[in-house]
Every structure is written in C-alpha cells, then in structure tokens.
XYZ file of C-alpha atoms in Angstrom:
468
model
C 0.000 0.000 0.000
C 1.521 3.803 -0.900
C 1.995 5.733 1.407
C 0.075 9.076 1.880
C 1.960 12.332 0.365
C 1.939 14.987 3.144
C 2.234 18.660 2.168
C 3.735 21.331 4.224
C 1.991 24.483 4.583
C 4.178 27.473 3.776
C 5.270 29.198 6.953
C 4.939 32.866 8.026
C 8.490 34.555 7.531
C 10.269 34.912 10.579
C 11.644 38.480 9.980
C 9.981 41.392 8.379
C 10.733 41.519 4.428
C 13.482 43.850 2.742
C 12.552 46.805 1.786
C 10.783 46.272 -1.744
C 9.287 43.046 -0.570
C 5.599 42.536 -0.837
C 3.693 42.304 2.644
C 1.036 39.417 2.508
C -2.365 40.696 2.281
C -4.849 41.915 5.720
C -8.033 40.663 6.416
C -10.741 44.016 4.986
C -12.466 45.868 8.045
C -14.054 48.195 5.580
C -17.520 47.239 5.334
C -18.386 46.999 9.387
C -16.144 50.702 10.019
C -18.756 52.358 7.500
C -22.015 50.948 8.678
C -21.023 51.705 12.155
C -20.732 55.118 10.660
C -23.590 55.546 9.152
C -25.405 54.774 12.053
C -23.948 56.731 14.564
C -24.573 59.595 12.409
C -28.598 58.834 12.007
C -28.505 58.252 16.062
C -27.115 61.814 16.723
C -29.637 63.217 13.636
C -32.591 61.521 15.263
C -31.557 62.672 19.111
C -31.324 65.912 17.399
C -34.663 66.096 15.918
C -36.259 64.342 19.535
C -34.454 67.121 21.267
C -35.398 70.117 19.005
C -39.129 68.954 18.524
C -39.476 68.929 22.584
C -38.107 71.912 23.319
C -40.515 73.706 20.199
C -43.363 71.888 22.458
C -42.091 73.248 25.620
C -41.602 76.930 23.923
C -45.266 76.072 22.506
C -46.657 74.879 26.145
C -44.410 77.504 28.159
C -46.732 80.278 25.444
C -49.825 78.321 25.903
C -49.332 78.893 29.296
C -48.709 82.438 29.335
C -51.511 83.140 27.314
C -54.058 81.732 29.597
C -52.785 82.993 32.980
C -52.789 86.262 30.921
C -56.473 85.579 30.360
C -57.609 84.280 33.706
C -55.420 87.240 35.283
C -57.316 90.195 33.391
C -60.901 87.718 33.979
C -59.885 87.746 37.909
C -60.624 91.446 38.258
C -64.499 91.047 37.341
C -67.109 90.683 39.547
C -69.589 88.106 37.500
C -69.179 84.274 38.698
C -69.300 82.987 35.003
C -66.305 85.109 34.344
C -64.343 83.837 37.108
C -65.409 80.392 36.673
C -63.761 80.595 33.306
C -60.798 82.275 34.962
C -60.987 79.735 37.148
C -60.598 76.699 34.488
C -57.850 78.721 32.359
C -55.593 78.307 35.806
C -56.758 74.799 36.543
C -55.591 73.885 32.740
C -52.141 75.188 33.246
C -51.766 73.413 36.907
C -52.700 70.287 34.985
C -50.003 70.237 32.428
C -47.410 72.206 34.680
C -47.960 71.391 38.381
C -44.878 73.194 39.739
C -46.114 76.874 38.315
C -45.841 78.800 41.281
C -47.584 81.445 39.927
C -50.643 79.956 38.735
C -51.023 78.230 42.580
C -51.428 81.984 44.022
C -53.925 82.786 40.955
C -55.664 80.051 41.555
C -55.566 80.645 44.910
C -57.081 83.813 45.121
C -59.639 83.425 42.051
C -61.150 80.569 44.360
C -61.093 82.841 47.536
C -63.104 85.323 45.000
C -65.197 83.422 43.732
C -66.605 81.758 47.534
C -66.859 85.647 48.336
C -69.098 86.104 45.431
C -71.105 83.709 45.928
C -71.650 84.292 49.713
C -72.394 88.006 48.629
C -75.122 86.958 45.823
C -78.694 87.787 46.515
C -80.878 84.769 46.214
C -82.876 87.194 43.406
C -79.623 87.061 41.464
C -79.151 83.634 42.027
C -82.602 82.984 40.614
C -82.161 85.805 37.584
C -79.222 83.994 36.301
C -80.714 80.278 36.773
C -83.876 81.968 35.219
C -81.443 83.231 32.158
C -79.931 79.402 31.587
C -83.654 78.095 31.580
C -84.464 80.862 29.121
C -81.856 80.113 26.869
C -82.247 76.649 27.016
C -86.099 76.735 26.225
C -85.518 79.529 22.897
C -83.293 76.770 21.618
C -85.508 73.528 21.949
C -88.536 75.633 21.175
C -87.157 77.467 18.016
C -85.767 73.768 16.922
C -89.303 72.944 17.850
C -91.056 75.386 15.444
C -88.506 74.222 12.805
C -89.671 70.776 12.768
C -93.591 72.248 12.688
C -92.879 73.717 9.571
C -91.458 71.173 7.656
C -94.351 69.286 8.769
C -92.368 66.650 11.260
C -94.891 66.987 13.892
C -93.492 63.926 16.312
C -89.936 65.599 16.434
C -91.420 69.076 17.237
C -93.743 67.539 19.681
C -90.238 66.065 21.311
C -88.367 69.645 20.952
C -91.639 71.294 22.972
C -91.912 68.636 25.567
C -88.124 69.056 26.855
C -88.521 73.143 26.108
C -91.672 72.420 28.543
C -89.801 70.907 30.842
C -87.388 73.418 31.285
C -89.661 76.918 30.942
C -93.416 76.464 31.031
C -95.120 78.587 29.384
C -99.066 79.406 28.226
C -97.327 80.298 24.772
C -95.080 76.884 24.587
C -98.372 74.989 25.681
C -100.697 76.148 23.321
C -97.819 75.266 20.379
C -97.660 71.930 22.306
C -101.770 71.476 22.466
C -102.271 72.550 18.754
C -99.232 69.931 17.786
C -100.767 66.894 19.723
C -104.213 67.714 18.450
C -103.050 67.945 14.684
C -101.042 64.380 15.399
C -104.412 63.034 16.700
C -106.051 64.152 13.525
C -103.234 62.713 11.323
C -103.523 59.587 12.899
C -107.585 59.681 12.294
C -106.841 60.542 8.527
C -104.554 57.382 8.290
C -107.136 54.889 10.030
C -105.084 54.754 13.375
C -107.384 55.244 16.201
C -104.908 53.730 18.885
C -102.405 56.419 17.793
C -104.835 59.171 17.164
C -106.342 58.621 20.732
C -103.038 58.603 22.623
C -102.400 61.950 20.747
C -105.717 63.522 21.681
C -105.533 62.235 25.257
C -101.835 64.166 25.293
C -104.150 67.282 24.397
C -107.004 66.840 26.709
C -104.251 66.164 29.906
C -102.002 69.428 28.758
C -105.325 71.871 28.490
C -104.236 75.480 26.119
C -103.146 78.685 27.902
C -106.166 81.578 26.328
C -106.129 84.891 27.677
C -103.438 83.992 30.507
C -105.715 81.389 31.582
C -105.800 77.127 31.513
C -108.383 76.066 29.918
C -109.879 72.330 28.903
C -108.843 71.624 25.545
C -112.688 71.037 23.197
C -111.802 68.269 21.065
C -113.596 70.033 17.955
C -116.304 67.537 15.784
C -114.875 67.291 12.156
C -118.364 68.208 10.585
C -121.291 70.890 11.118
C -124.307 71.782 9.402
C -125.026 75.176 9.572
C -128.662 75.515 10.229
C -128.973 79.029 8.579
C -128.222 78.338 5.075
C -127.871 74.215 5.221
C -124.288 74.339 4.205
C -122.013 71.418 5.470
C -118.468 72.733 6.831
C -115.691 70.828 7.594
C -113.048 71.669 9.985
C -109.833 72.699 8.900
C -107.162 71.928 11.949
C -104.315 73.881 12.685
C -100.680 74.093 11.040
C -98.426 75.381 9.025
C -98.892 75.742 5.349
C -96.951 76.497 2.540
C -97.720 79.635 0.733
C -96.579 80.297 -2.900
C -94.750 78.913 -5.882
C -91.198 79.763 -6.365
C -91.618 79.407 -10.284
C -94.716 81.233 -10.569
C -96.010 84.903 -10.831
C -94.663 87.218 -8.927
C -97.431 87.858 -6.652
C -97.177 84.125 -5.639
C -93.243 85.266 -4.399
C -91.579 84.454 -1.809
C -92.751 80.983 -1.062
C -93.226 81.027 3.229
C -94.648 79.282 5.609
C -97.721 80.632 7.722
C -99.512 79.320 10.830
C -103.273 79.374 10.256
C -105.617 77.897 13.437
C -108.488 75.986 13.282
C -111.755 76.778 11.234
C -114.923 75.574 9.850
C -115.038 75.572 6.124
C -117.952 75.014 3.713
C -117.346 72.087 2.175
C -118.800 73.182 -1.253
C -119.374 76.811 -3.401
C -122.712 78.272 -1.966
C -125.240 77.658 -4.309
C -127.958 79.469 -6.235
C -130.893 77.251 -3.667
C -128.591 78.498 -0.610
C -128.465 81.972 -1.792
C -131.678 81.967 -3.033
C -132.941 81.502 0.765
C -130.638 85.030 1.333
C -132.485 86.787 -1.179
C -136.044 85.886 0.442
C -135.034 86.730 4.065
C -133.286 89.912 2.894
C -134.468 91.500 0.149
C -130.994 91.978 -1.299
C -131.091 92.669 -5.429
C -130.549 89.531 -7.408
C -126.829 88.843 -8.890
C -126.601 89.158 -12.185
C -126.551 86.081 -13.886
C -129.571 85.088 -11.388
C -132.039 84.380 -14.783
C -129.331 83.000 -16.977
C -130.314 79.206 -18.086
C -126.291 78.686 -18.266
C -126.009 79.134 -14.567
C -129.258 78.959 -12.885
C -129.858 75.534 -11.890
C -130.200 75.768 -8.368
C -127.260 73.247 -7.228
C -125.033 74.946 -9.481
C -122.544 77.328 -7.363
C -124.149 81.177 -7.729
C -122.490 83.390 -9.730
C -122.325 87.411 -10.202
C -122.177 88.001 -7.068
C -120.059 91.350 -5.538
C -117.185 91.208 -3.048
C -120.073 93.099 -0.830
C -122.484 90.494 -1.608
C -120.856 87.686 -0.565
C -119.902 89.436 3.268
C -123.292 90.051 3.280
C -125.003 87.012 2.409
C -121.869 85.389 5.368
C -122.704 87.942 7.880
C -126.838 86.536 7.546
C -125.706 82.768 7.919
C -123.385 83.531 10.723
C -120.108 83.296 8.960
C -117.366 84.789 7.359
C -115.193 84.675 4.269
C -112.113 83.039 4.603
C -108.448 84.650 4.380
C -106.414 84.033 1.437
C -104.161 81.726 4.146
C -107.471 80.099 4.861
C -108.075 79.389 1.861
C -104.784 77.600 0.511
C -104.618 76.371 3.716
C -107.801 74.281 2.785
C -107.137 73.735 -0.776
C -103.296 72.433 -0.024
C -103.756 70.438 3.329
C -100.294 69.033 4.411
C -98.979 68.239 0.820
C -96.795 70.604 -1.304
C -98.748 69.724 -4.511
C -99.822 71.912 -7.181
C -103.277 71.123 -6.819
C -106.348 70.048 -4.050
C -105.911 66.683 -5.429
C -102.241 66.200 -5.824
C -99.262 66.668 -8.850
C -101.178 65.514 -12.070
C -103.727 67.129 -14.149
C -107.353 65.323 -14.022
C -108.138 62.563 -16.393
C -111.609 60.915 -17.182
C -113.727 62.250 -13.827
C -111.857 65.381 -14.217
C -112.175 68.442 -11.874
C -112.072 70.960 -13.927
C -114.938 72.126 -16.240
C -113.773 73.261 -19.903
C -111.258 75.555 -20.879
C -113.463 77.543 -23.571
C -110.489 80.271 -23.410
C -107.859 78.039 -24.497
C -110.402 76.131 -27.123
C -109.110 72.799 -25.055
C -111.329 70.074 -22.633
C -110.816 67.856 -20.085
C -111.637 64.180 -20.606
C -115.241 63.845 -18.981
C -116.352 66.852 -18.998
C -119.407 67.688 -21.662
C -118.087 69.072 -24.424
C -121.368 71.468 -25.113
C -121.406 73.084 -21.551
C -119.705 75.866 -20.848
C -120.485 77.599 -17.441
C -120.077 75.561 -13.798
C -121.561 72.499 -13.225
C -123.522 71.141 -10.039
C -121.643 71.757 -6.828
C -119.091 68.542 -5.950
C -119.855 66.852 -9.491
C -116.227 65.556 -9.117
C -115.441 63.818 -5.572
C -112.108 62.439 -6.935
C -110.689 66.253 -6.900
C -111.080 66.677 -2.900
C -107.980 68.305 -1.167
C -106.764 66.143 1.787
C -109.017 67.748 4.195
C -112.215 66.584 1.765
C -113.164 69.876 0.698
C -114.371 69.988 -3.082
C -113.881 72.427 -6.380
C -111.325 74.243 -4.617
C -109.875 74.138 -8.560
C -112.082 74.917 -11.263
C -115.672 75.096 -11.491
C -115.666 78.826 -9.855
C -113.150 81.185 -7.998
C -113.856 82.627 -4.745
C -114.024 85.875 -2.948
C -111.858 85.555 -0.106
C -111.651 88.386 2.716
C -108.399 89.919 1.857
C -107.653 92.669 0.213
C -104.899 92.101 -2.945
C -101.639 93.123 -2.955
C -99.205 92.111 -5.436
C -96.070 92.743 -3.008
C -98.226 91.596 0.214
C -96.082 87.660 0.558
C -92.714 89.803 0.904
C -94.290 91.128 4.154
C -96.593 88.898 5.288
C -96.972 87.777 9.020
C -95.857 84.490 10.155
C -99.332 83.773 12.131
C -103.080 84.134 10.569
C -102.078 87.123 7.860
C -105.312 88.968 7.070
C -104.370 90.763 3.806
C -102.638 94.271 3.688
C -104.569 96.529 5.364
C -105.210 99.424 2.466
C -106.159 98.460 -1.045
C -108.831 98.517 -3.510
C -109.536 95.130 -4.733
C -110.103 92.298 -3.211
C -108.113 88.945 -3.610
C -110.015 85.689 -5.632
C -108.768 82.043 -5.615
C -109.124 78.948 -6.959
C -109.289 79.424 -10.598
C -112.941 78.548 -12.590
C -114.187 76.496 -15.686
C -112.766 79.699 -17.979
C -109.034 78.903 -16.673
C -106.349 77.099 -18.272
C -105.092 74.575 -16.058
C -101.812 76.583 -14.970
C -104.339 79.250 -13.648
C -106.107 77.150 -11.263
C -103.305 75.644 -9.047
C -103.690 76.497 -5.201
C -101.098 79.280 -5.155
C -102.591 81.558 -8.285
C -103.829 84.680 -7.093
C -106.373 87.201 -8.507
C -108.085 90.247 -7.841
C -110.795 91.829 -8.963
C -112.746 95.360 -7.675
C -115.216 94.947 -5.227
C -118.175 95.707 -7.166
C -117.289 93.196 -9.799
C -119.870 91.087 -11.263
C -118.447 87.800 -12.726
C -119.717 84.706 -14.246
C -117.029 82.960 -13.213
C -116.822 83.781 -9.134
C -118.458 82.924 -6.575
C -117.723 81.768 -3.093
C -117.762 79.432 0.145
C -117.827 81.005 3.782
C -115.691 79.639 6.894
C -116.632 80.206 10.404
C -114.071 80.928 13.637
C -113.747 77.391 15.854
C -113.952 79.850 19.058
C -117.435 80.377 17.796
C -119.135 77.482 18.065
C-alpha cells in the first residue's frame, strides 16, 4: 500500500521583508467601520430632531401657558361668577399640564377665595335671575328647533323639541304650540285609520289643556263636521298648522314661497249655491246677482255666480259666517302636501275636476263638451284636497276676505295674515271652468274690484272654531 503524500503548509516569515518586498495581504475591516458610521450619524440626527421637537413643544406649552394665565389674570378682576369660573378653568388647565407653576397656585388661589366671596355676597334674586337666564336660553333653543320641525311638517320631532322646552320653561305660549301639535297628530292619525295612535295623541291634548287669555283652559276636542242651520251648508273643519304659501316658479305675486300658521276653522265644504243663496235673497231683500235668470247658470245646485265682493260678506254675515283669508283658503285647498293642486301633482283625467277651458279652445276628458259655465256643486269627488273639501280648482273662484296686494307675501306675518290693510280690490282664488289649467293651481292669485260682477266667481264662507 503507498503511502500518503503529506504537504507542508508554507510558513509565516520569521523576519519582516526587505525593503521592496511585498507584505502578505490583511483581512478588509471596511464594510463593518462604514455601517457603524452611518449609524452613529442617524442616532445623533434623530436625538437631534427628539431634542429640538421637545423643546418647540415646551416653547409652545411655556406660550400656551402664558396666554391663559394672561387671560384668567385680566378675567380675575371682574365681579360676575361665570367670568371667574372661566378664569378659574384657564388656571386649573395650566396646573394640569405644569404642576410646579408657582404662579398659577397663588392665581388660583385667590380666584377661588373670590369666587366663595361672590357667591356668599349673591342675593338669592340674582341667584334665581341667572338660573332663570340658563332656563331661558335653554327653552328659545328647543322651542325654536321645535317650530322648525312644525314647519317642515315633522310633527313627532317638534312635539319632542316642545316637551323638553316644557320641561325646562313652562309657558301658556309653549303649551298652546304643544296642544295645537298633539291635536293635529291626533287628527293625522284619524286621517290614516289609526285610532290607537290618534287617541293617545288627543288624550296628550285633553291632559295638557291650552293657555287663552293667561288662563288654563280644557282643551274642546272640535267635531270634524257641522251643518249650519242658517243656510244648510255642510263645513268641515280645517285643523291647525303650518302651510306652505306660494310657488317659487310662478307669478310674482305668488313670491316668496313662506310658511304661515293658520288655526283651526270651519269651512264650507262646497261653493254656496244658487238654492242656498236663493234663501238670502227671500229673508233679505238683497237685489238679485246678475246672472240670477241665466239658463247657463241657474240651476239651483249649481254654485251662484255674479255676485259682488259686498255680496258675498253680506249674504256670510246673515248665515253667521265669514269669508275666509287668502291663508285660509290655501290652507284648505293644499292640506299638508306641497302639490300643485287640491288633489295632488297631475292634471285630471276621465272624472276630471275641472270644467272646460273655452279660453284656451281645449277640454278635459269627462267633462261635456257642449257646456260651458259651472256644473252642479261637488260633481267631481275624486278632486277633494286632503281635508275633503271639493272644487277648490275649477268650477268657480272665490271671494276671499283679503284685500290684494301684489307685493303683500314679501311682508306677510308668520301667524293668521289677514291681507294688507289698504287696497282697492279684493283677492279671488281657486281658478274657474274659464281657466287654463296653470291658472287654477292652489297658489294663483287674482283680484278683482269689489263691485265686480263675474260669471265665473263665486264663493264658500268659513266660520271661527272659538265660535261654536
């Protein structure tokens, strides 16, 4: 068997080489010398940065804190206890961020001393003036959020809104809003075949009672129908709320749309007739109007016709009634909805509300193409507005109480406007069977002189709830 060969390795030299001589090569420290570099230098950057962003935040706090003793030092010197309550809190702020400041202790110190001499100096009437202020403040908000809600018709979140303003500041004015909300609720609920809902609502009412004259009285939970016994009319009532006045794309008179409180009233339910007025005539011995002989408009169920502003107050005055307002009126003729017309957004097909529109040479599907004049009072059920009252579009306009003016909506009071109070002619709503349809939308408004004689208007009376 060979033997292994066994190689030597080469030994270090034993002496350091001539000059000229190559040293062997040395292990490269290179890579580890430059990293350790690299981060020492990023250390000291980021120590740098720590140490420069926290003293900014000290300079910023140190400010922050000069600022408000500033502020609770110049609040010290009043006399109020709001003021130095607020003083009072600046210190307490800088105490809680910088313990060891000396000087806001002593503030501190003598705002509190200040402020239990205040109080020990206060009057219990200005103790009860200021808590009287916070309640008063605190009711204007929830009520005026309140009234907000009542106008955009969301009667359950103004009902809420009144009931904590109650709570807080009772008064007759806040329950009367409250008593007129839970009644309307009670009716909604009625309208929408809810009697559980509508009771709870009118049992709210009957409990809370309406502040009149400064004085609590029951609530009368008012009946929805009456006949008047005068003139045989049937008149619905119309319960309170807000409606919507105007039409922001129509004439100008109908501009600015707003929103107007009307209360409760009786309204006929139908145009007084030629029979009704005919039973005027004989107790009074008034003239007759002047279409009274005409065979286009003497059938005694169809509404009358020529009669005069003057007329018409008279013939209300002998039932016991009144003409409505023009707020009464649209009121009635809009209900709750924001519709165009009594009946809703779309023009009348076959059983159509409207007569014929001779003027425009155009019809409406239903209606008898060889009649032109009114037709018999209600002839159309299916154009009731919500609250059931009928041809409050078409058939004939009405005389309402108000005098006209064209500028009279930029003005106009918030609650139960009664028309300006100079002016020669008299406002007329409604529209009649000589109208296109875009003239006989709730909002249009007309006017004519007082003494005018048309075959086209007529009228329906409302009476005052307080009144019966």
């Amino acid at each position: 068997m060979a033997r292994p060969t066994i190689r030597k390795l080469p030994q270090p030299p034993s002496e350091p080489p001539e000059f000229g001589e190559e040293f062997p090569p040395e292990p490269r420290e290179m890579p580890r010398t430059r990293f350790a570099l690299v981060f020492g230098a990023l250390s000291l950057a980021f120590l740098a940065g720590f140490f420069a962003a926290n003293f900014m935040w000290s300079q910023q706090r140190s400010m922050d804190e000069v600022t408000l003793l500033d502020s609770a030092r110049r609040k010290s010197g009043e006399v109020k206890l709001a003021v130095l309550w607020e003083a009072y809190r600046e210190v307490g702020w800088v105490l809680s961020t910088n313990p060891a400041n000396q000087e806001a202790k002593d503030l501190s110190e003598r705002i509190r001393e200040k402020i239990a001499s205040a109080a020990v100096n206060k009057t219990r009437g200005e103790i009860r003036e200021e808590i009287d202020r916070e309640k008063r403040d605190h009711y204007a908000d929830f009520r005026r959020k309140g009234l907000a809600a009542w106008r955009r018709g969301q009667l359950e979140d103004a009902a809420g809104y009144f009931e904590i303003a109650l709570d807080t500041y009772a008064t007759g004015a806040l329950k009367r809003d409250l008593f007129y909300i839970y009644k309307a609720l009670g009716e909604q609920m009625a309208r929408r075949k809810e009697p559980e809902a509508a009771e709870r609502w009118a049992e709210k009412a009957r409990r809370l009672g309406v502040w009149v004259a400064g004085k609590l009285q029951a609530p009368r939970i008012l009946p929805e129908r009456l006949l008047n016994e005068i003139d045989g009319a049937e008149m619905m009532l119309v319960p309170d709320g807000w409606v919507k006045m105007g039409n922001p794309i129509g004439a100008p008179d109908e501009r600015p749309v707003h929103n107007v409180f009307v209360e409760a009233f009786f309204l006929d339910r139908l145009e007084i007739t030629n029979s009704q007025y005919g039973r005027f005539l004989a107790a009074t011995s008034r003239k007759e109007p002047r279409y009274w002989r005409d065979p286009r408009f003497d059938r005694p169920e169809q509404p009358v016709v020529g009669v005069t502003w003057t007329d018409a107050m008279a013939y209300a005055r002998w039932a016991g009634k009144r003409l409505p307002t023009e707020a009464e009126w649209e009121r009635a003729a809009r209900g709750e909805q924001n519709a165009p017309y009594p009946w809703g957004g779309d023009l009348p097909s076959e059983n159509g509300v409207l007569r014929a529109c001779f003027a425009s040479g155009t019809l409406v599907a239903g209606a008898p193409r060889t009649v032109m004049g009114p037709v018999v009072a209600g002839s159309y059920p299916t154009g009731a507005s919500p609250f059931g009252f009928l041809d409050m579009a078409g058939n004939v306009s009405e005389w309402t109480s108000d005098r006209y003016s064209e500028t009279y909506y930029a003005g106009s009071p918030e609650r139960n406007p009664r028309g300006p109070a100079t002016g020669a002619e008299r406002a007329v709503r409604g529209g009649s069977w000589a109208d296109p349809a875009e003239k006989i939308t709730v909002s249009v408004r007309a006017h004519l002189h007082p003494d005018s004689e048309e075959s086209t208007v007529g009228f329906r009376c409302a009476v005052d709830t307080r009144a019966r």
